[in-house]
Coordinates of N, CA, C and O in Angstrom, one line a residue:
X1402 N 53.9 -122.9 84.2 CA 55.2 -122.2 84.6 C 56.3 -123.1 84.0 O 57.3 -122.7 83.4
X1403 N 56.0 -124.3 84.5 CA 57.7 -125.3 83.4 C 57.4 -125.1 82.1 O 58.4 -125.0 81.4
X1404 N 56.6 -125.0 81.7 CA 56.4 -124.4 79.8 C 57.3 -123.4 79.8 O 58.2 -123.4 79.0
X1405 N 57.2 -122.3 80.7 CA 57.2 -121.0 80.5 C 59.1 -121.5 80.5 O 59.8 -121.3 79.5
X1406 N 59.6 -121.8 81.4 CA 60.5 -122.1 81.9 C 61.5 -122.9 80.3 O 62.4 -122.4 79.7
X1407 N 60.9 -124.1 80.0 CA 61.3 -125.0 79.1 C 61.4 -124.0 77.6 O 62.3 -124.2 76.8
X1408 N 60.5 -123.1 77.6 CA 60.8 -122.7 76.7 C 61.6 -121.4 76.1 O 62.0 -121.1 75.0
X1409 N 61.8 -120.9 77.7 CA 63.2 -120.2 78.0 C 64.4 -120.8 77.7 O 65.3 -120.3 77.0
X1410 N 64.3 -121.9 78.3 CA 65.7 -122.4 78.0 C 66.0 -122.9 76.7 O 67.1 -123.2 76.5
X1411 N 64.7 -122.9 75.6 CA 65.1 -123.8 74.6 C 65.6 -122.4 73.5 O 66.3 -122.3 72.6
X1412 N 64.8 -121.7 74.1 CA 65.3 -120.5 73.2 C 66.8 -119.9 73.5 O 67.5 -119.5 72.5
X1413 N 67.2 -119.9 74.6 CA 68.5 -119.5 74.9 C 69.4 -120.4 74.1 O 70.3 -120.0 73.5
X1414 N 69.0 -121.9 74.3 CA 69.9 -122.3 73.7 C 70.2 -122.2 72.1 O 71.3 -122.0 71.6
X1415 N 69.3 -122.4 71.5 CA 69.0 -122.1 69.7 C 69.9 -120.8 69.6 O 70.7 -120.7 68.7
X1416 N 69.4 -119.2 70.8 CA 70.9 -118.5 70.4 C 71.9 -119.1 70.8 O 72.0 -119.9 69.9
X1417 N 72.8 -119.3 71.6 CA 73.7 -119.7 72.1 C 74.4 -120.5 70.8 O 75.5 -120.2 70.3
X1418 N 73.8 -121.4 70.2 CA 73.7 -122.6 69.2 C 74.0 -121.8 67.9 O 74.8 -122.2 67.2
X1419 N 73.4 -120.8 67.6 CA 72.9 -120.4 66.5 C 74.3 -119.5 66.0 O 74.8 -119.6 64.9
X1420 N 74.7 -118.4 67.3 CA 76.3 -117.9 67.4 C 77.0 -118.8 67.2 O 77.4 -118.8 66.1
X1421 N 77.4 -119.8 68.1 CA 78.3 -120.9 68.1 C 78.6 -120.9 66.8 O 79.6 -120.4 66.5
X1422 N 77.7 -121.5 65.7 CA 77.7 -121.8 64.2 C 78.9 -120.8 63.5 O 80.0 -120.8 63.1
X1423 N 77.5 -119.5 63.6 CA 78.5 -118.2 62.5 C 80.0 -118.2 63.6 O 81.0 -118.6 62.9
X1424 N 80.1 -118.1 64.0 CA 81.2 -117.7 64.8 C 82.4 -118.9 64.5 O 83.6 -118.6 64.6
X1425 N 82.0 -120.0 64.1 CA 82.7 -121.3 63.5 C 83.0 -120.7 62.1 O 84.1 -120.6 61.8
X1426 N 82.3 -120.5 61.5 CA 82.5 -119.9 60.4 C 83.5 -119.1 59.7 O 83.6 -119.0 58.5
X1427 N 84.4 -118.5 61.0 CA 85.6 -117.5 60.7 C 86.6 -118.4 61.6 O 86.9 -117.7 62.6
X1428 N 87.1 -119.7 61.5 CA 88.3 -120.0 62.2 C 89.4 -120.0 61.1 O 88.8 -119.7 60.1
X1429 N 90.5 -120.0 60.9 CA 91.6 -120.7 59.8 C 90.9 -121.7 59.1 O 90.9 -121.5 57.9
X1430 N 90.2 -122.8 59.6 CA 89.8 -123.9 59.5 C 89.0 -123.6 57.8 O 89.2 -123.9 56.7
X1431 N 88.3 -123.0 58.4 CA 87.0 -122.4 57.4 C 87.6 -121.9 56.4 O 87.8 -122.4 55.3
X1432 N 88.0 -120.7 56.9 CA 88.8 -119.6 55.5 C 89.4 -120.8 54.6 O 88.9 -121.1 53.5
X1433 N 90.8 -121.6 55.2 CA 91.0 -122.8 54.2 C 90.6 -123.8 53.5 O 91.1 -124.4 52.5
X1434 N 89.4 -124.1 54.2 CA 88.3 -124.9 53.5 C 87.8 -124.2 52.3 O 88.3 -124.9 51.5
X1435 N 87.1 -123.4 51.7 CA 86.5 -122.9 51.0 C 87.7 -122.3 50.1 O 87.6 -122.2 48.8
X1436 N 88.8 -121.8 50.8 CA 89.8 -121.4 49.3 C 90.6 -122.6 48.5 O 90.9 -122.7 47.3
X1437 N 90.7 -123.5 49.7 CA 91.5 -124.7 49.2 C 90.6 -125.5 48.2 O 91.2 -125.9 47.2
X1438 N 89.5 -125.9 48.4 CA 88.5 -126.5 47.3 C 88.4 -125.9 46.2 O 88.5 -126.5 45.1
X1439 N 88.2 -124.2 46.3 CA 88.4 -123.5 44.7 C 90.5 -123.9 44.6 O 91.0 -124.6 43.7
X1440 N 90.8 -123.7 45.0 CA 92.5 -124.2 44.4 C 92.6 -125.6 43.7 O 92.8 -126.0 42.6
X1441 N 92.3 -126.2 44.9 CA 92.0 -128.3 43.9 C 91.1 -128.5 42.5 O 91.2 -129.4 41.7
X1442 N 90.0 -127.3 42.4 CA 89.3 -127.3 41.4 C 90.1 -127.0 40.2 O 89.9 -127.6 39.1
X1443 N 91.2 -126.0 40.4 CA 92.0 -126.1 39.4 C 93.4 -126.6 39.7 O 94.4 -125.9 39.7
X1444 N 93.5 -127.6 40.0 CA 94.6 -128.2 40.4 C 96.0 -127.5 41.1 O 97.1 -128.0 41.1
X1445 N 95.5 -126.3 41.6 CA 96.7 -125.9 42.6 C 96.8 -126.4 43.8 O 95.8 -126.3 44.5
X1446 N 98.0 -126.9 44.4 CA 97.8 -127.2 45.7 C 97.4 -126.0 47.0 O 97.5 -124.8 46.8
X1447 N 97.0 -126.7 48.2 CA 96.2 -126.1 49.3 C 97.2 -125.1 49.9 O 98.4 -125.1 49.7
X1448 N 96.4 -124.1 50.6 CA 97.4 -122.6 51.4 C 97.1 -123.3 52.0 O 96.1 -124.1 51.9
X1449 N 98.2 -123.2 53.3 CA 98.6 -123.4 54.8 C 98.6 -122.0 55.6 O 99.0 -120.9 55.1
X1450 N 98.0 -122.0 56.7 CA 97.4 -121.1 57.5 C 99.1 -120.5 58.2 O 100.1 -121.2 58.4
X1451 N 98.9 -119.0 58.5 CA 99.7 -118.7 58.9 C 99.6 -117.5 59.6 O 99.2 -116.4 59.3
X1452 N 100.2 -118.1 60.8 CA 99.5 -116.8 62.3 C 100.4 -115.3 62.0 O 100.2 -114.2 62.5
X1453 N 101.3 -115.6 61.1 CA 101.9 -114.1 61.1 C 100.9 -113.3 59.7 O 100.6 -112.1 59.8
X1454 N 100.8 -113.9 58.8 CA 99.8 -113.3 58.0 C 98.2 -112.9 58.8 O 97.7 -111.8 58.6
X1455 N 97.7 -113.9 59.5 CA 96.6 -113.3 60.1 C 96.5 -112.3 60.9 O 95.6 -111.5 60.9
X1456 N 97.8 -112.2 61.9 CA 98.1 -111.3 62.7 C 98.1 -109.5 61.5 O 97.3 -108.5 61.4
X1457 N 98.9 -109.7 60.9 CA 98.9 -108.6 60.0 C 97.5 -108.1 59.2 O 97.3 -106.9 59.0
X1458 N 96.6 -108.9 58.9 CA 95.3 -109.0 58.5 C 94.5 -108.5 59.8 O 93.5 -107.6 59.8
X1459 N 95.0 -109.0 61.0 CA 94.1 -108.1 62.2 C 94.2 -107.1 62.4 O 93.3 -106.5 62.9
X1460 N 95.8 -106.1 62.2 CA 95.9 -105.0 62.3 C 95.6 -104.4 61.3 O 95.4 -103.2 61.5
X1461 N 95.4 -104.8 59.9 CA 94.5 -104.1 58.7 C 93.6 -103.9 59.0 O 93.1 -102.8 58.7
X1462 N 92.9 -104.8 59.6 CA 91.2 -104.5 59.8 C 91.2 -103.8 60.7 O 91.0 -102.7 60.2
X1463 N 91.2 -103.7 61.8 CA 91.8 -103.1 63.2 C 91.8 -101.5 62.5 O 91.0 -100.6 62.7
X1464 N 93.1 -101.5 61.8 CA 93.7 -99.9 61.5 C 92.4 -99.1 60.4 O 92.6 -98.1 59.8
X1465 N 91.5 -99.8 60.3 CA 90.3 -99.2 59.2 C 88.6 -99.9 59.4 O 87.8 -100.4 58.7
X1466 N 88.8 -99.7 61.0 CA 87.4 -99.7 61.5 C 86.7 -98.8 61.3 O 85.6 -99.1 61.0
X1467 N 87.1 -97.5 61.2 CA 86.5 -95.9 61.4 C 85.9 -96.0 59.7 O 84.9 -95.5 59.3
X1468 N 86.8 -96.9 58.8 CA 86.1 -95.9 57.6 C 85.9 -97.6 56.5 O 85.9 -97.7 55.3
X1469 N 85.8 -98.5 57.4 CA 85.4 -99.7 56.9 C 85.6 -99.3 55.4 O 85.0 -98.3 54.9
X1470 N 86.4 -100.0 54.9 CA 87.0 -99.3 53.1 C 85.5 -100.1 52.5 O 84.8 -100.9 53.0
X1471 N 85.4 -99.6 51.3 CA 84.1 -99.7 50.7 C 84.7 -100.3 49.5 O 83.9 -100.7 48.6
X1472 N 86.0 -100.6 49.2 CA 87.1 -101.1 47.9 C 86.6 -102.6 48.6 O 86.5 -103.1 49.7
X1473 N 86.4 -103.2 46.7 CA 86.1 -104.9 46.9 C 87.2 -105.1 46.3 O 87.5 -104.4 45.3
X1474 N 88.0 -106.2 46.7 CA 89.0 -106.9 45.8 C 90.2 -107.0 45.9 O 90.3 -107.6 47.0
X1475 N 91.7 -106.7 45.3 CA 92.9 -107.0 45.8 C 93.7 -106.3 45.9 O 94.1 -105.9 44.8
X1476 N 94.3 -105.9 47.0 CA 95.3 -105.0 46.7 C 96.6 -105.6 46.7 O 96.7 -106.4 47.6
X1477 N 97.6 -105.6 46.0 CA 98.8 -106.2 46.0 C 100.1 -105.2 45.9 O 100.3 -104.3 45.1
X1478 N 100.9 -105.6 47.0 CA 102.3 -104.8 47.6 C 103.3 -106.0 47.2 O 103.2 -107.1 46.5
X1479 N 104.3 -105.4 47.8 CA 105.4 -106.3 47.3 C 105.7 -107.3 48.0 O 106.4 -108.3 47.6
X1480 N 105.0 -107.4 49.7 CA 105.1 -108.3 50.4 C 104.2 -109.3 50.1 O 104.5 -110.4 49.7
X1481 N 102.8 -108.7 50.4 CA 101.5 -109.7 50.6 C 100.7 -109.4 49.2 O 101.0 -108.4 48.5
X1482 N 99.8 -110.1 48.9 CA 98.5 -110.2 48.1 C 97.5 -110.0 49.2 O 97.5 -110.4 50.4
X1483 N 96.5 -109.2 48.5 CA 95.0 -108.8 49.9 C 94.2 -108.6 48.7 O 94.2 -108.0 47.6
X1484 N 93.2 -109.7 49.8 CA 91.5 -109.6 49.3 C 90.7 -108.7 50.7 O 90.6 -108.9 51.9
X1485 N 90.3 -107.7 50.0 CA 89.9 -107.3 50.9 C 88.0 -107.2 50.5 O 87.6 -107.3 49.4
X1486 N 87.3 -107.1 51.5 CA 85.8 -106.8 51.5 C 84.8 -106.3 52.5 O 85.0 -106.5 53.7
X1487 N 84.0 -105.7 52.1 CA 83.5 -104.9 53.5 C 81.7 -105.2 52.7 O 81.4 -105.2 51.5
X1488 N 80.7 -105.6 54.1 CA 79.5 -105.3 53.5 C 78.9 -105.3 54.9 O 79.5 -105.6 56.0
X1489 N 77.2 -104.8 54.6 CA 76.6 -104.5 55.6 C 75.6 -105.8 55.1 O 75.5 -106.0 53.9
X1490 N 75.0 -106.7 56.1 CA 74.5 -107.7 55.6 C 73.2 -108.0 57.6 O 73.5 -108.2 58.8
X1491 N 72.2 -107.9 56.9 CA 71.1 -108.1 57.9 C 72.1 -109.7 59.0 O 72.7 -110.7 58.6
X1492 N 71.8 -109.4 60.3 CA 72.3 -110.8 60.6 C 74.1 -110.7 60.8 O 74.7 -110.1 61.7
X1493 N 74.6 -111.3 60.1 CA 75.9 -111.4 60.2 C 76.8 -111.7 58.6 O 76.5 -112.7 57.9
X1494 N 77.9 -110.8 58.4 CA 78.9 -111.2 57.5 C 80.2 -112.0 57.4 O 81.3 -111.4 57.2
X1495 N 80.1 -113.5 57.4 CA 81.3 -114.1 57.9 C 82.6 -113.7 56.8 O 82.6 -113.1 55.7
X1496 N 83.4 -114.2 57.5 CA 84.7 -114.1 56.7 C 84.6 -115.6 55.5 O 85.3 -115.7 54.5
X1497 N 83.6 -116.3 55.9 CA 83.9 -117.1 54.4 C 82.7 -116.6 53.5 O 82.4 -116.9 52.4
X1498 N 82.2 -115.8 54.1 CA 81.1 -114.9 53.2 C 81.8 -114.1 51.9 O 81.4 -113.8 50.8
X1499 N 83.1 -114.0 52.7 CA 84.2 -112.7 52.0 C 84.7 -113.2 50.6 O 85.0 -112.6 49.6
X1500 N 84.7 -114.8 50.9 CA 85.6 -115.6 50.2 C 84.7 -115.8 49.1 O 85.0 -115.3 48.0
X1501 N 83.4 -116.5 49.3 CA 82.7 -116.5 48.8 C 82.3 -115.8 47.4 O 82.2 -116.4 46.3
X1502 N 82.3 -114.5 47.5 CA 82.0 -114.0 47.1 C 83.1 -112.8 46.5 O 82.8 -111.7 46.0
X1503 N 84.5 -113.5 46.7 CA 85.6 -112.8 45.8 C 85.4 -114.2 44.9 O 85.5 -114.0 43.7
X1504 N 85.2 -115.6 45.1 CA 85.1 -116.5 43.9 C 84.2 -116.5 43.1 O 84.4 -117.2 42.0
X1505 N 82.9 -115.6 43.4 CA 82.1 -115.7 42.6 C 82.5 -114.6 41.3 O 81.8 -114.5 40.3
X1506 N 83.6 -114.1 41.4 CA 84.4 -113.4 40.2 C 85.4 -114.5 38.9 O 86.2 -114.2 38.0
X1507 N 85.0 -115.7 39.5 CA 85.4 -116.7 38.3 C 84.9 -116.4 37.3 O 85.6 -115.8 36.5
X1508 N 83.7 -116.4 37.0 CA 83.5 -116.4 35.6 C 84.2 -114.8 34.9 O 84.4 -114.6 33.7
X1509 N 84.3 -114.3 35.5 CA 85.0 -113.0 34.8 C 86.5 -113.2 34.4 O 87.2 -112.2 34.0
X1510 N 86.8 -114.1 34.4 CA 88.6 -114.4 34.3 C 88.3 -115.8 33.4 O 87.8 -116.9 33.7
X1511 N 89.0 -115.0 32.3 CA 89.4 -116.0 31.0 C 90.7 -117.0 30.7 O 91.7 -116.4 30.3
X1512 N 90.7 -117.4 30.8 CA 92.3 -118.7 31.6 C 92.5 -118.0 29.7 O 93.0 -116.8 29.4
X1513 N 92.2 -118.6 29.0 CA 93.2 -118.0 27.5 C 93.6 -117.0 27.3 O 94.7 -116.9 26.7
X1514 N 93.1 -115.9 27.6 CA 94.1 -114.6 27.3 C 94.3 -114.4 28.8 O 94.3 -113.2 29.0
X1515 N 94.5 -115.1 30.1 CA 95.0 -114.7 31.1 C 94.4 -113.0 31.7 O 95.0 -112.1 32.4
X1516 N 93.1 -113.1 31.0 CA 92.7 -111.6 31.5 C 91.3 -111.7 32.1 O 90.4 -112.6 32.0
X1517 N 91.2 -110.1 32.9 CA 89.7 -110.2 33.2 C 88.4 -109.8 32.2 O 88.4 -108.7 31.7
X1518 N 87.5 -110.8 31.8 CA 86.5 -110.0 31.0 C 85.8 -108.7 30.9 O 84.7 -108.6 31.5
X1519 N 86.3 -107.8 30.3 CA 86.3 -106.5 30.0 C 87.1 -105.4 30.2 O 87.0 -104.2 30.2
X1520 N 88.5 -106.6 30.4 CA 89.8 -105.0 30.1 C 90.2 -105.1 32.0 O 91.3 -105.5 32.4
X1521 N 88.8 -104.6 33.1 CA 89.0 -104.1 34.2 C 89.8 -105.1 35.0 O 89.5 -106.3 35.0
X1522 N 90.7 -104.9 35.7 CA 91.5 -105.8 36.3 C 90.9 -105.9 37.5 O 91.0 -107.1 38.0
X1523 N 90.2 -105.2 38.3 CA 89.9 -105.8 39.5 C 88.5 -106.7 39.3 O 88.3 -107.6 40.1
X1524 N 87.7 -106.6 38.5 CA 86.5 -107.6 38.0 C 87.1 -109.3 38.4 O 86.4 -110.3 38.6
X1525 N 88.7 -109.1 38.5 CA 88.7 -111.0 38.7 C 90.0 -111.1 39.6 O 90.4 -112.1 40.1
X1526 N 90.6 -109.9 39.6 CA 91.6 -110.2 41.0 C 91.9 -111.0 42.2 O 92.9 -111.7 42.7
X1527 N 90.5 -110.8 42.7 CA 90.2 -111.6 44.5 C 90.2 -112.8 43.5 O 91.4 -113.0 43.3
X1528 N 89.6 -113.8 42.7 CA 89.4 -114.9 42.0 C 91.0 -115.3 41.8 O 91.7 -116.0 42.5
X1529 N 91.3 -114.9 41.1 CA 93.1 -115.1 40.7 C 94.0 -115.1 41.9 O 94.8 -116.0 42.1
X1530 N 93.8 -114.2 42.4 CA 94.9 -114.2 44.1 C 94.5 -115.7 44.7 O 95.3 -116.6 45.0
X1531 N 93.1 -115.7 44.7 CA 92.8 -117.2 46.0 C 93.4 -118.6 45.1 O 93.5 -119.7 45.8
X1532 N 93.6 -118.5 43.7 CA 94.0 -119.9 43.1 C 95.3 -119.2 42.8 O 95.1 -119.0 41.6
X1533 N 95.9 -119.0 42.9 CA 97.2 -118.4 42.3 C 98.5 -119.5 42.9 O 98.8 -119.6 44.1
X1534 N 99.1 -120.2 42.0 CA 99.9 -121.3 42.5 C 101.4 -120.6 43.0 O 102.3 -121.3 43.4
X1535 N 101.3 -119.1 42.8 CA 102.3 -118.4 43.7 C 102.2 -118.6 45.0 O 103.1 -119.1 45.7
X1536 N 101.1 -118.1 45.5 CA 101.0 -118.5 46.7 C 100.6 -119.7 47.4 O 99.9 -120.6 47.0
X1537 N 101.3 -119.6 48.9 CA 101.4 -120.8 49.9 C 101.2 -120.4 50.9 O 101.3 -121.3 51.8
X1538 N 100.9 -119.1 51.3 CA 100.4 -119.0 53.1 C 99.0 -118.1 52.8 O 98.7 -117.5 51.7
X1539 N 98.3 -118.3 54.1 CA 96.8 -117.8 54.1 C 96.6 -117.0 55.4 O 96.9 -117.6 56.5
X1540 N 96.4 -116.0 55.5 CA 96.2 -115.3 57.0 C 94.8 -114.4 56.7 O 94.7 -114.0 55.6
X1541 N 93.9 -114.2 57.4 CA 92.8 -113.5 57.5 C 92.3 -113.3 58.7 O 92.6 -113.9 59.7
X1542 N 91.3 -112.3 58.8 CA 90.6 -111.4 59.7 C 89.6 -110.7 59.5 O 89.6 -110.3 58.3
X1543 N 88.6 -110.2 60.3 CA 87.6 -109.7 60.1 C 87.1 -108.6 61.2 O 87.2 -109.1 62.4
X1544 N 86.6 -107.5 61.1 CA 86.4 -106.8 62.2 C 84.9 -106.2 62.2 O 84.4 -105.9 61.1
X1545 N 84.3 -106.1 63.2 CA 82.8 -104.8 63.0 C 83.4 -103.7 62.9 O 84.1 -103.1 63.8
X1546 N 83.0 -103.3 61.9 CA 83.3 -101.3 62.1 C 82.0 -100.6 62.4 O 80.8 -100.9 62.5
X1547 N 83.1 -98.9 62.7 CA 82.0 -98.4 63.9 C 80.5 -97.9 62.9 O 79.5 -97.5 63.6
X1548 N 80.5 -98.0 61.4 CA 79.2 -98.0 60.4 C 78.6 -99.2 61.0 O 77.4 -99.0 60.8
X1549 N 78.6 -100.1 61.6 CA 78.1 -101.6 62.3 C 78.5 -102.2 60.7 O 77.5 -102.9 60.4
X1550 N 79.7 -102.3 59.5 CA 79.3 -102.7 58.2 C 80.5 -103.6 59.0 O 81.0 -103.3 60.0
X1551 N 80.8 -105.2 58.3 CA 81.9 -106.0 58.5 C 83.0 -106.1 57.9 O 82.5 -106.5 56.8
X1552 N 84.6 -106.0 57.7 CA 85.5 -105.9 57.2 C 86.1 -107.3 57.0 O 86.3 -107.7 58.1
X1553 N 86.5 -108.1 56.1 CA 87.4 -109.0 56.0 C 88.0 -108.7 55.1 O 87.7 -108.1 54.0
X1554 N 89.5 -109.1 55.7 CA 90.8 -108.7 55.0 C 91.1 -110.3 54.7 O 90.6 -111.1 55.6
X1555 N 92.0 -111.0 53.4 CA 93.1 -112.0 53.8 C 94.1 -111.7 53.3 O 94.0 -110.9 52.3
X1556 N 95.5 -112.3 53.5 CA 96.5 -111.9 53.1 C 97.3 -112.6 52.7 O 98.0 -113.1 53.7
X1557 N 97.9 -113.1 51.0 CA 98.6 -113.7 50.7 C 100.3 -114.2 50.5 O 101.0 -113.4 49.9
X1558 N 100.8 -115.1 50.9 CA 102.0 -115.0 50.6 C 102.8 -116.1 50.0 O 102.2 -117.1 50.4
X1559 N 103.4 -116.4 49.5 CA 104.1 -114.9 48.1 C 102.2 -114.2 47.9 O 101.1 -114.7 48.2
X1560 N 102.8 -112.9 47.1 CA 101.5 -112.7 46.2 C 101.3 -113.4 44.7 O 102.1 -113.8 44.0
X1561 N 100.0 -113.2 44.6 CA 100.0 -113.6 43.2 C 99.3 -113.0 42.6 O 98.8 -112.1 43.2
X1562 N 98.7 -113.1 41.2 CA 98.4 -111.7 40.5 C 99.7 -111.4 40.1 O 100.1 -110.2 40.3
X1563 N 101.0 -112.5 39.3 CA 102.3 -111.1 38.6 C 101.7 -111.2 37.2 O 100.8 -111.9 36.7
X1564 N 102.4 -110.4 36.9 CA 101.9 -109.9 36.0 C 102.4 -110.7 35.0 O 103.4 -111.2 35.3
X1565 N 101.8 -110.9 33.7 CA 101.9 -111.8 32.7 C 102.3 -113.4 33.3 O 102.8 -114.1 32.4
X1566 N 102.3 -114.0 34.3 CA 101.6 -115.1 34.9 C 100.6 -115.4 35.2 O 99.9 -114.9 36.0
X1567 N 100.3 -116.6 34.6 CA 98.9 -117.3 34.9 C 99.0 -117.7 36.1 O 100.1 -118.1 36.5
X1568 N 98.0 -117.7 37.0 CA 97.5 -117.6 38.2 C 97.2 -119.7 38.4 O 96.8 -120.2 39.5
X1569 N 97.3 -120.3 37.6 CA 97.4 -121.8 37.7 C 97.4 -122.1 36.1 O 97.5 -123.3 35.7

């Protein structure tokens, strides 16, 4: 019975432990970590976290639970720059998952002609927004939508992505 017992508890805790982790995964902390290292790689200085950009990022995600957008990449307004991403992923989709995997669109962006390879502009957008030496604030968020798929939004400011400027 203490077996039975010990091994209850060891398992509760491994979940307990195991959330704790992913759930670390989506602080400010994180999101900055992972964008600021691709920025220093090309010598742009680090985004600073900012609760009014995040806050705005929560009501994006928030306002598009129902139809979790299926669009990868950036949308850019006159205020903010947004990376947005949505996926269904066995387990859990972190918000540095999002990041992740908008930088894995480097290789599609050619620093010499300042373009994306193959004409299509969003192929390297989310890549160019996160190093973009326009911007200096970082806000992000992430939500479950009601598909159970995950949403992460972040939201740039200044934006970057102008046009006929290099992004560093």
């Amino acid at each position: 019975m203490a077996r039975l017992q010990m091994l209850l508890i060891l398992t509760s805790f491994v979940s307990i432990f195991s959330s704790s982790c992913l759930l670390a995964q989506n602080s400010p902390q994180d999101y900055l970590k992972v964008h600021n290292v691709a920025r220093a790689a090309v010598g742009v200085k680090p985004l600073l976290w900012d609760s009014k950009l995040e806050s705005e990022a929560n009501m994006f995600v928030s306002k598009h639970i129902v139809e979790c957008i299926k669009k990868k990449g950036i949308v850019v307004d006159v205020e903010h720059g947004r990376n947005i991403a949505s996926a269904w992923r066995p387990g859990y989709f972190r918000g540095v998952d999002a990041v992740v995997l908008w930088l894995s669109q480097k290789p599609l962006y050619n620093y010499e002609s300042n373009s994306c390879i193959g004409g299509d502009r969003v192929t390297c957008f989310a890549y160019t927004q996160i190093v973009s030496k326009a911007s200096t604030y970082l806000g992000c968020a992430k939500a479950k939508c009601q598909n159970k798929d995950t949403l992460v939004a972040c939201f740039y400011h200044p934006p970057g992505n102008v046009t006929h400027h290099r992004p560093y």
